[in-house]
Coordinates of C-alpha atoms and ligand atoms in Angstrom, one line a residue:
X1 CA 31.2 5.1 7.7
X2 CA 33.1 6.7 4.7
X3 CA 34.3 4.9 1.3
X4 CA 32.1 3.2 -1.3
X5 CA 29.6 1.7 1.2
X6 CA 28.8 5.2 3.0
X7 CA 25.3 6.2 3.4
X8 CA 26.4 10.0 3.0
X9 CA 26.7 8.8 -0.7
X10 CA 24.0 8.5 -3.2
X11 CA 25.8 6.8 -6.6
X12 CA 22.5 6.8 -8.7
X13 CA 21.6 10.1 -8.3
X14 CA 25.3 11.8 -8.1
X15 CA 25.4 9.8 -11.5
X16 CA 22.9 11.3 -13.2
X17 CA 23.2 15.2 -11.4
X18 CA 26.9 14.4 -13.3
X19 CA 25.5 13.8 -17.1
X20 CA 22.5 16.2 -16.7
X21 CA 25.1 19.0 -15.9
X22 CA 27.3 17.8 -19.3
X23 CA 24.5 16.3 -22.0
X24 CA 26.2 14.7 -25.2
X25 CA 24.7 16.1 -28.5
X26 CA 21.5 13.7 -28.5
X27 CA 21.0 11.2 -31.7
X28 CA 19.4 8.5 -29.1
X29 CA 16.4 7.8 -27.1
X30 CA 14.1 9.5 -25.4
X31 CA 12.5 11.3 -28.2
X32 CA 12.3 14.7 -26.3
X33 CA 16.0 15.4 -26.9
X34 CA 16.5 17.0 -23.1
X35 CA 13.1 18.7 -23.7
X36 CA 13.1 20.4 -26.5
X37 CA 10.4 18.3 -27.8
X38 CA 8.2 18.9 -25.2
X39 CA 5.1 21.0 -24.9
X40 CA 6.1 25.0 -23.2
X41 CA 4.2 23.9 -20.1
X42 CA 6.8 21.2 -18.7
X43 CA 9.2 24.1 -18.8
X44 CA 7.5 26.8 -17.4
X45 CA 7.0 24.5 -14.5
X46 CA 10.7 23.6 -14.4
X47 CA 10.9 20.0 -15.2
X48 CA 14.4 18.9 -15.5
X49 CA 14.0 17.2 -18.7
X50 CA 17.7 16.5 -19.0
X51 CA 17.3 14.2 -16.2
X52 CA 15.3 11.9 -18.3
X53 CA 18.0 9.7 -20.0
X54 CA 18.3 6.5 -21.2
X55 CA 21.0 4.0 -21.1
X56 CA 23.5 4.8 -23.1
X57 CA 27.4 4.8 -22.5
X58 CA 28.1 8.0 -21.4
X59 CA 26.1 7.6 -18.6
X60 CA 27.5 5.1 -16.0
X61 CA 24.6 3.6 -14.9
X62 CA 25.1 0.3 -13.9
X63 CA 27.9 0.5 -11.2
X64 CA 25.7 3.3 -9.8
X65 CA 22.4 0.9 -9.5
X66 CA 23.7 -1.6 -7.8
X67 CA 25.3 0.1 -5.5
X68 CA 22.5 2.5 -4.8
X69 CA 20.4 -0.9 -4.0
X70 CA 23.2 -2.1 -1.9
X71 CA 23.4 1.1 0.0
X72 CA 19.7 0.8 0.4
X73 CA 19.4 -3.1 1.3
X74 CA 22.2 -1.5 4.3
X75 CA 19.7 0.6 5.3
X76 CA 16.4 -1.6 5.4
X77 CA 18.2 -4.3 7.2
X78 CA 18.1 -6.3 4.0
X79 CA 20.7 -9.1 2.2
X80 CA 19.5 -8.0 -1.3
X81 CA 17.4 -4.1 -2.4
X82 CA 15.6 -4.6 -6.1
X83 CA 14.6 -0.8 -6.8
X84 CA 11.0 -0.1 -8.4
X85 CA 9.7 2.2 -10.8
X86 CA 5.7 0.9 -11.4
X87 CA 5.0 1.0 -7.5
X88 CA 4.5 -1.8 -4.8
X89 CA 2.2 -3.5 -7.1
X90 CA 5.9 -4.6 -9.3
X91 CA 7.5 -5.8 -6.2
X92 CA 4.4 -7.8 -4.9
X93 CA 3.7 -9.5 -8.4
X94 CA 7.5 -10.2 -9.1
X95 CA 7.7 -11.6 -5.6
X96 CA 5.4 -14.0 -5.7
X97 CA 6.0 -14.7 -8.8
X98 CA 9.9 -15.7 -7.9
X99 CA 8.9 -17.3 -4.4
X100 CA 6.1 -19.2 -5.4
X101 CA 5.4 -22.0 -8.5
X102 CA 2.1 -22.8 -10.5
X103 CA 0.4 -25.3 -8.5
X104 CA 1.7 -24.2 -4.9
X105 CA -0.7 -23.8 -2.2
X106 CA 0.0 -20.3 -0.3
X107 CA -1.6 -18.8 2.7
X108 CA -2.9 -15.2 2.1
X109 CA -4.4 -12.9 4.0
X110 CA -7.4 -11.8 3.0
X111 CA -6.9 -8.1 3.7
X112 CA -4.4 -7.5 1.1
X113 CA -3.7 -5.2 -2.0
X114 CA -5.5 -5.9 -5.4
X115 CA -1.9 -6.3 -6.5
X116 CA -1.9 -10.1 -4.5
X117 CA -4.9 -11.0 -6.0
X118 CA -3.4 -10.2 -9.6
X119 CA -0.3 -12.0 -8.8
X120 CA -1.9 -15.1 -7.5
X121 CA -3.9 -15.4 -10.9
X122 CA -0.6 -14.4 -12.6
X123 CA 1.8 -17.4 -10.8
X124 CA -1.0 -19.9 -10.9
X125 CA -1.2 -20.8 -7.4
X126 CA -3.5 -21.9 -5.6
X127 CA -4.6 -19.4 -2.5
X128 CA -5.6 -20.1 1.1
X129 CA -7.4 -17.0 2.1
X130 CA -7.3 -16.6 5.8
X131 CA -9.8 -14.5 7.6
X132 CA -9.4 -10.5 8.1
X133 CA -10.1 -9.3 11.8
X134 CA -11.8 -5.7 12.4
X135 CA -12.0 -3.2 14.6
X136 CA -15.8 -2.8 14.3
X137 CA -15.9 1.0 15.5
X138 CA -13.8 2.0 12.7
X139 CA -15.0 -1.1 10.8
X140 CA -11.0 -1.4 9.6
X141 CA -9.1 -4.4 8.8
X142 CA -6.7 -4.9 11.5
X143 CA -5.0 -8.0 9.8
X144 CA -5.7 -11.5 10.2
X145 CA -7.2 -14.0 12.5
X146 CA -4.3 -16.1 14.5
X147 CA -6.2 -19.0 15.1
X148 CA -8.0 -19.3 11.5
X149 CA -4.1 -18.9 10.8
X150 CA -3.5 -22.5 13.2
X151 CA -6.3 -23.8 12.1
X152 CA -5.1 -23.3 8.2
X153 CA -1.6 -24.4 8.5
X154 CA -2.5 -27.6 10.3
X155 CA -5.3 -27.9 7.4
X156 CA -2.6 -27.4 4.3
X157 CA 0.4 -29.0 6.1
X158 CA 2.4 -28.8 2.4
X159 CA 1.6 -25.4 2.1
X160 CA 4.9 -23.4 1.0
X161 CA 4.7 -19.8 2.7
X162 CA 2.4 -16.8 3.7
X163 CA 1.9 -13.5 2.2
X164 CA 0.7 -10.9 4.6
X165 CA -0.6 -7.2 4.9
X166 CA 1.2 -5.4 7.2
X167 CA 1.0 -2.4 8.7
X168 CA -2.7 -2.3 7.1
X169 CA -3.7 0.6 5.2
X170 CA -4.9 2.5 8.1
X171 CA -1.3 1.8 9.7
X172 CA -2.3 -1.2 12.3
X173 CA 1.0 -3.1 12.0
X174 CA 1.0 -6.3 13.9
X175 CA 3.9 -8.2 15.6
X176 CA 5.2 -10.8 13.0
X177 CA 7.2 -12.9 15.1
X178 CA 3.6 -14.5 16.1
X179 CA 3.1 -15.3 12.6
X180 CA 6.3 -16.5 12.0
X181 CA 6.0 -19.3 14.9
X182 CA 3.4 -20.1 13.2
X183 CA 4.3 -21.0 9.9
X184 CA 7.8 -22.3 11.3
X185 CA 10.4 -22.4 8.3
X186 CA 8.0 -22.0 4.9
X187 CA 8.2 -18.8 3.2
X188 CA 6.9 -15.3 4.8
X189 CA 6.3 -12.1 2.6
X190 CA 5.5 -9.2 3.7
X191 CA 3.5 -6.2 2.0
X192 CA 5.2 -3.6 3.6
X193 CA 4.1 -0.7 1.4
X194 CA 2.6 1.6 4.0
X195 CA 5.7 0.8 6.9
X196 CA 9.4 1.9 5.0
X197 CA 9.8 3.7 8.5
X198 CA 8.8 1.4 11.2
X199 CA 11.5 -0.6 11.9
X200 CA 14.0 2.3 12.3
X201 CA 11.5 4.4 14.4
X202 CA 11.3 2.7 17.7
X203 CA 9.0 0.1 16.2
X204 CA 11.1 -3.0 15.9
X205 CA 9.4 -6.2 15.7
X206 CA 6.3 -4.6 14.1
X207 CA 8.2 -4.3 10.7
X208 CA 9.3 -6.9 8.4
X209 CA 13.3 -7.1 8.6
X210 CA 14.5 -9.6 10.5
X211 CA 11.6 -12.1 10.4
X212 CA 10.2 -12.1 6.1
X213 CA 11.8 -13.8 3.6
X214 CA 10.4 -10.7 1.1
X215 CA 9.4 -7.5 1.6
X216 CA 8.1 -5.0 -0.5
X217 CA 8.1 -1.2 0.5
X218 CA 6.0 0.8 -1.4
X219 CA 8.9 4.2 -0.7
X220 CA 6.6 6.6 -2.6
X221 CA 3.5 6.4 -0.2
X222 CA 5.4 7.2 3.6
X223 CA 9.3 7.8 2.9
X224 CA 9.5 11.0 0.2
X225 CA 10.2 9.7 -3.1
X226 CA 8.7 10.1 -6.0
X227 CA 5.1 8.4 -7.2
X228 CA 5.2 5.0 -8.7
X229 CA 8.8 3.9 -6.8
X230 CA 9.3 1.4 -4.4
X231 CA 11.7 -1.5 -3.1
X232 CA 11.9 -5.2 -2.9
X233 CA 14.0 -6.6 -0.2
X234 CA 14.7 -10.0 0.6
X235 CA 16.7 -12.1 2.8
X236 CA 18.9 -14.6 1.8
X237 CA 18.1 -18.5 2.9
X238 CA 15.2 -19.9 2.1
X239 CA 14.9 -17.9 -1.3
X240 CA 16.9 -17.8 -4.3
X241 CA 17.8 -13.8 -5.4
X242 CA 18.2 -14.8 -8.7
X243 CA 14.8 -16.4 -9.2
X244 CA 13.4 -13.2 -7.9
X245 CA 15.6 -11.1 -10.1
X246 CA 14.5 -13.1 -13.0
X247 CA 10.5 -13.0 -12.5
X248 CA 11.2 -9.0 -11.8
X249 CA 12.4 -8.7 -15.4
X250 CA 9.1 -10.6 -16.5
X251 CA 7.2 -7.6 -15.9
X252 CA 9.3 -5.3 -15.7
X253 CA 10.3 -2.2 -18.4
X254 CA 13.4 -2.5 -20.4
X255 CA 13.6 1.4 -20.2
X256 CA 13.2 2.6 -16.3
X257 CA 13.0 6.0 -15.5
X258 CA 15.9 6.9 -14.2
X259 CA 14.6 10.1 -12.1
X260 CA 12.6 7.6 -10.3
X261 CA 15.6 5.5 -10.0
X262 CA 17.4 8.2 -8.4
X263 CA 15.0 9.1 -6.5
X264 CA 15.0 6.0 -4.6
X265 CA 18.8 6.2 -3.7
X266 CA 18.6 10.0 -3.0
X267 CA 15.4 9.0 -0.6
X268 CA 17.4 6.4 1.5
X269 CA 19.8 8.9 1.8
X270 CA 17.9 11.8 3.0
X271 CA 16.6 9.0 5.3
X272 CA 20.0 8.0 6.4
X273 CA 21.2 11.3 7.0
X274 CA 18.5 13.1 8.4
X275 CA 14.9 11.2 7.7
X276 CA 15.0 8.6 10.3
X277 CA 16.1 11.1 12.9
X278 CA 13.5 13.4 11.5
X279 CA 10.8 10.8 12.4
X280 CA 12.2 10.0 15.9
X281 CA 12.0 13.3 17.0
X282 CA 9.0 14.6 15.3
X283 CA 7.2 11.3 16.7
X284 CA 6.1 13.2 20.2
X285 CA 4.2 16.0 18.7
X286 CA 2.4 13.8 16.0
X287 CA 1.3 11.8 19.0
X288 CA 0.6 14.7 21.5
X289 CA -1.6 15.6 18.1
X290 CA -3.6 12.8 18.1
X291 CA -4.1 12.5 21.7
X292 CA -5.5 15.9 21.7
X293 CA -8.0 14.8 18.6
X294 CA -8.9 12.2 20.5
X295 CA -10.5 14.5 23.3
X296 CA -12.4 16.2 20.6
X297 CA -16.0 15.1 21.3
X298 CA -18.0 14.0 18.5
X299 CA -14.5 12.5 17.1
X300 CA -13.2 9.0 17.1
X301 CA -9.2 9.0 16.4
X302 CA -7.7 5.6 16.2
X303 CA -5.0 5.2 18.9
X304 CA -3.4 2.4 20.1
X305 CA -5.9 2.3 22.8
X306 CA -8.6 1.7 20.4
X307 CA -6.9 -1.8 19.7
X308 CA -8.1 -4.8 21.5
X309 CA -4.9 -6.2 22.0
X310 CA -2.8 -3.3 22.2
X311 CA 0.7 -5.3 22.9
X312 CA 0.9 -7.6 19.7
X313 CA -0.5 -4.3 17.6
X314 CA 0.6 -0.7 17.3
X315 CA -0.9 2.1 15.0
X316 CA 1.5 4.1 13.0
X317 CA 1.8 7.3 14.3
X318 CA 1.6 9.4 11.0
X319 CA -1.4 7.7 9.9
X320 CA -4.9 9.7 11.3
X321 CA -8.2 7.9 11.2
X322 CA -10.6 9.5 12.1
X323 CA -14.1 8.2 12.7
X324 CA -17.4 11.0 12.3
X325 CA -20.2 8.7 13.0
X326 CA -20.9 10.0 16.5
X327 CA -22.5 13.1 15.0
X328 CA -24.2 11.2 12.2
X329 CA -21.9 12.9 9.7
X330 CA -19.8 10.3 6.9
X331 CA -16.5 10.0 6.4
X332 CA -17.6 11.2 2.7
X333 CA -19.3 14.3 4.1
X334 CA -16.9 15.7 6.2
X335 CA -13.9 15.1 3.4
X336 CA -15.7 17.3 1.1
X337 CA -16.2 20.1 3.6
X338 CA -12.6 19.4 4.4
X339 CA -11.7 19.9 0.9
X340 CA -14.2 22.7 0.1
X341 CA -14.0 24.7 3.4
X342 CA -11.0 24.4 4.8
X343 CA -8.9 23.6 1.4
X344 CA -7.6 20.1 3.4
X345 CA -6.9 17.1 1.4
X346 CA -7.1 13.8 3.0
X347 CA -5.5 10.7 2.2
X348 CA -8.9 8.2 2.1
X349 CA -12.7 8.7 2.7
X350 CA -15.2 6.1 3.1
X351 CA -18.9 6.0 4.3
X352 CA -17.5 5.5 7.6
X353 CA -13.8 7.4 8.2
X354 CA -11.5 9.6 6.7
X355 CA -7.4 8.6 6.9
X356 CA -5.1 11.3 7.0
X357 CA -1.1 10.8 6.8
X358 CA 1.3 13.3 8.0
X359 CA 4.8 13.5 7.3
X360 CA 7.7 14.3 9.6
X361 CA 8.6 17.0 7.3
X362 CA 5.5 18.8 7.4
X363 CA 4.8 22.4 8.5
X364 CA 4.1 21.5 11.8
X365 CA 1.2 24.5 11.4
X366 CA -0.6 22.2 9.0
X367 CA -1.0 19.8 11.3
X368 CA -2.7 22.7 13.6
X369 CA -5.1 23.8 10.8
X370 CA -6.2 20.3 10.2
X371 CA -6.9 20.2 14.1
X372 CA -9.0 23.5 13.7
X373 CA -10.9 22.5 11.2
X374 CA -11.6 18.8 12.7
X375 CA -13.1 20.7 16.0
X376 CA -15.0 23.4 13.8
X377 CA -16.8 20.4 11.3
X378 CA -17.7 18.9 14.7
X379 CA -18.8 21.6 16.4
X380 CA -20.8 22.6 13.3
X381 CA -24.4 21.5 12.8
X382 CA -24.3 19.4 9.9
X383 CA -27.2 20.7 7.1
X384 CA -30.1 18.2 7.5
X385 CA -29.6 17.0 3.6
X386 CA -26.0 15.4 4.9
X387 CA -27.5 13.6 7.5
X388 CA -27.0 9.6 6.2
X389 CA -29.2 6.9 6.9
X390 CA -27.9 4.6 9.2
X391 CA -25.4 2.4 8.2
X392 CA -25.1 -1.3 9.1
X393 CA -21.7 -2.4 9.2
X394 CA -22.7 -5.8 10.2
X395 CA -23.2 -6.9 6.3
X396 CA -20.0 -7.5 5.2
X397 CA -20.2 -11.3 4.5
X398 CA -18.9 -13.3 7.5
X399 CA -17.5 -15.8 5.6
X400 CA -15.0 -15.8 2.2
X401 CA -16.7 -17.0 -0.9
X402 CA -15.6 -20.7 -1.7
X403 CA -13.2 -20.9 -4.7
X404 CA -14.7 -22.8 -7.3
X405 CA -11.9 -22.4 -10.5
X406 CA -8.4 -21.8 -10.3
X407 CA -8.0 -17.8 -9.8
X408 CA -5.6 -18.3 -13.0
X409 CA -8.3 -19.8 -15.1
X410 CA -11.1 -17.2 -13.9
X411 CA -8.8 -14.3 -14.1
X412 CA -7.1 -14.8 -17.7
X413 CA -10.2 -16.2 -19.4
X414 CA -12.0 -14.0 -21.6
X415 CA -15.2 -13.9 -19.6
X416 CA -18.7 -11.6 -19.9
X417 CA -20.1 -8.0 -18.6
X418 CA -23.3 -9.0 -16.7
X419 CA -25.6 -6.9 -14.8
X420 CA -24.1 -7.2 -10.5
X421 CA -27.9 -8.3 -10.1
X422 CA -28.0 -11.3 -12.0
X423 CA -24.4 -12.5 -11.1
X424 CA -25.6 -14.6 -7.8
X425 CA -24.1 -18.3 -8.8
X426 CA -21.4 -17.1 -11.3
X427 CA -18.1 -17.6 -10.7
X428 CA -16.0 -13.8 -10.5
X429 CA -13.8 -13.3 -13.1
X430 CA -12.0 -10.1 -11.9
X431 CA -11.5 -9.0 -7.9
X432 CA -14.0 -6.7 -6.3
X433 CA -13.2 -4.3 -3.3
X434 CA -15.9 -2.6 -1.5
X435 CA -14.9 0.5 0.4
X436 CA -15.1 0.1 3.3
X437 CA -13.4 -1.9 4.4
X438 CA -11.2 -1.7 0.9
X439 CA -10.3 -5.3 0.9
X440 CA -11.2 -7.9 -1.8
X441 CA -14.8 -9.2 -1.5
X442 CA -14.6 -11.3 -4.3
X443 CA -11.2 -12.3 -6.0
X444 CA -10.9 -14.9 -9.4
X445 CA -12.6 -18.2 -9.4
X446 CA -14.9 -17.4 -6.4
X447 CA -18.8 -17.8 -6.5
X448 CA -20.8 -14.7 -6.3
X449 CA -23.3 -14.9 -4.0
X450 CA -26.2 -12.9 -2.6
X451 CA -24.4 -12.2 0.3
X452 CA -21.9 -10.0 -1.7
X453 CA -24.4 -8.3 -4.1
X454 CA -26.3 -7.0 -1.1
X455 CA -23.0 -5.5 0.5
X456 CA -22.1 -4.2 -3.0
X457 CA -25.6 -2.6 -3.4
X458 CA -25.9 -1.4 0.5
X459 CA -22.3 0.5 -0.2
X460 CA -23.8 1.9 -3.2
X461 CA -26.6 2.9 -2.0
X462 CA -24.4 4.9 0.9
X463 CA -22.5 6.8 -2.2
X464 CA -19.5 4.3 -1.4
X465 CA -17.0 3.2 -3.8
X466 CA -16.8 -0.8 -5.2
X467 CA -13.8 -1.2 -7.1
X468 CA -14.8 -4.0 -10.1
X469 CA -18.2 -2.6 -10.5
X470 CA -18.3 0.0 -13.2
X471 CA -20.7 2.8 -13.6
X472 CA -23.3 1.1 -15.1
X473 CA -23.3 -1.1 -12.4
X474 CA -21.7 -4.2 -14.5
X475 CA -19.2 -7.0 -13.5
X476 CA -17.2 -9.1 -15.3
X477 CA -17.5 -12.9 -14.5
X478 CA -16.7 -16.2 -16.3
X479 CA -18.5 -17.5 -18.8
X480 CA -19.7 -21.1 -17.2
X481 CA -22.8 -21.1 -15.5
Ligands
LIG501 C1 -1.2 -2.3 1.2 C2 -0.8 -1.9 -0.2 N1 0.0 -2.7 -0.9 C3 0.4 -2.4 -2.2 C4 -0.1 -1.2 -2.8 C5 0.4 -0.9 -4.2 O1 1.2 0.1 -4.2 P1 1.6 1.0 -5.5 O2 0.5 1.9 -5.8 O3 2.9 1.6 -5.2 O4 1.8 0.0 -6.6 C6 -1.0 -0.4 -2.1 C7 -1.5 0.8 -2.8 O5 -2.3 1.6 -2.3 C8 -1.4 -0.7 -0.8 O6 -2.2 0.1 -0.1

């Protein structure tokens, strides 16, 4: 295709090469003046500090943005493309935000990004959580329970829509149609921050277009632009664009980077052009990768044949879990002798596993040397002071804690710092994670009970991370008792 709507054209960035390549003498924003204010360091390392310009009139912005987001809502088989600059996290809370109002009652799945949690207290509503299923070798969320998904719907026949994980962190994407029958006509969103690529690499029907309402890519993490961007797509019907346009500019800076902006466009057209066919053909070898890993005794890889139900689920193919247990060895461990020996740096480590993501762009050798070093660490003996105690995975509370305030209430209110032992009975104030499995044990409003202060202090204990605990091992909760 040629003309204004031709994905060979990237207006936003073509925009800004233009000024940066004929600056005006500067009396206006930023403060840096095209760099010269800045410290010797961002120019020894090349920064294009022209590039960082501001709205002003000789720079024609705002035919180029919407454009670019047009161009890019082509591409992701959207109606409507809001670009990003402060991550995922802006499109998730500006999305529920504009889909939902205070009061609603919304199914969520409970293995989602702290970003929900934060939006839910933001928007007031009042959250269903539905159940997270796992794959207990890997002990990794997988995404949610259909039935407790029947069951909940029947329950909260008024409810207004569903917001869902998918793919998971770990890259399990599962097929949303399902979900969709489900819920019938009420509103689906979609984290989709982790699966940009899915849909246009042989994966159709594990990715959002065609079946959300909303979905939010998070473009920096798989797709090649830069940190912090990301897109909001919708399609048109059951929402109203300019709803979602307007709770976007809520929270959203009146002074966006533009070299993230044009980032985005120049991403979805290195996608266009050369990306998507990038990931198609690269796909093979990433998978002939994996399948060779996964004959590496001592190793667990997460394939597709890992899944239980292997035909409503797939596992992204540039995502690498890889499981150490067998050899008594955590995922911790063997990330720092990754990183120490072998100068490798993972994506995620937890007691358990370590996630790796590879790109279609990568030296194909890299992916080699990560191999190497994968068979050396487990045909290594692992020094007796690494060995971990066991582990019990079976912990993790089997049930959600009951909500017992408004998430809106528990989350905005002032609250108080009290030690994670005493806080059995109190109501959270602020969402914990535990690591693994990385998804909220505790959000706003909930009661703390001993259930969760024993996983929190058995992940502890195991060197593991717990978002919302800080270092002196204090939470905050509300101030009711
Ligand atoms: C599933 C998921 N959704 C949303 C986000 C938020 O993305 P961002 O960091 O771009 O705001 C993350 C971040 O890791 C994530 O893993």
């Amino acid at each position: 295709m040629s003309g204004k709507f031709s994905q060979e054209r990237a207006p936003l960035f073509e925009e800004l090469q233009r000024y940066a390549r004929q600056p005006l003498v500067p009396f206006h924003t930023p403060g840096h003046k095209a760099g010269r204010g800045l410290e010797s360091g961002w120019h020894a390392i090349g920064f294009p500090a022209q590039w960082d310009v501001t709205e002003i009139p000789s720079f024609h912005w705002a035919g180029a943005w919407e454009e670019a987001e047009e161009l890019a809502a082509m591409f992701f088989g959207a109606d409507q493309t809001f670009f990003l600059t402060q991550g995922a996290s802006q499109g998730i809370i500006g999305g529920i935000l504009g889909l939902f109002s205070p009061g609603d009652t919304v199914l969520v799945g409970r293995n989602c990004h702290r970003s929900v949690i934060q939006a839910i207290v933001l928007a007031g509503i009042h959250p269903i959580f539905i159940e997270t299923e796992f794959l207990p070798e890997f002990y990794i969320p997988t995404g949610i329970h259909i039935d407790s998904l029947q069951k909940k719907v029947r329950e909260y026949q008024d409810c207004k829509g569903l917001i869902l994980t998918n793919p998971t962190y770990q890259g399990i994407s599962n097929r949303l149609h399902t979900y969709r029958k489900i819920i019938g006509n009420r509103i689906l969103m979609v984290d989709e921050a982790h699966g940009g690529h899915l849909g246009w690499m042989g994966l159709e029907g594990f990715d959002a277009a065609g079946v959300a309402d909303l979905w939010v890519h998070g473009t920096h993490k798989v797709l090649g632009s830069l940190t912090q961007t990301g897109m909001l797509h919708i399609k048109k019907g059951r929402i109203d664009p300019g709803r979602i346009k307007t709770q976007l500019d809520l929270i959203t800076s009146t002074s966006p980077s533009y070299i993230l902006l044009a980032s985005l466009d120049s991403s979805r057209r290195y996608l266009a052009l050369d990306g998507a066919r990038m990931f198609a053909e690269k796909m093979p070898h990433i998978l002939e990768f994996k399948e060779s890993l996964a004959q590496v005794q001592r190793l667990r890889v997460l394939t597709k044949e890992q899944l239980a139900d292997p035909d409503s689920k797939v596992v992204d193919p540039w995502k690498l879990s890889v499981h150490f247990l067998l050899k008594g060895l955590t995922g911790y461990q063997a990330d720092t002798i990754l990183r120490e020996k072998y100068r490798i740096q993972s994506e995620y480590a937890d007691i358990s596993q370590v996630t790796f993501l590879a790109a279609p762009w990568q030296d194909p050798r890299e992916l080699d040397e990560l191999g190497r070093a994968l068979q050396d660490i487990t045909a290594d003996d692992v020094p007796r002071e690494m060995q971990p105690k066991p582990y019990i995975f079976g912990s993790f509370p089997d049930s959600i804690p009951p909500l017992i305030r408004s998430p809106r209430d528990a989350g905005l209110e002032a609250g108080e710092r009290i030690p994670l032992q005493k806080a059995a009975g109190r109501t959270s104030a602020a969402v914990i994670a535990a690591y693994p499995p990385g998804i909220p044990l505790v959000a706003p409003g909930e009661l703390i009970r001993t259930a969760e202060i024993e996983y929190i202090q058995e992940i502890l204990a195991h060197q593991g991370w717990v978002n919302g605990v800080d270092h002196q091992g204090m939470i905050r909760v509300t101030r009711d008792k």
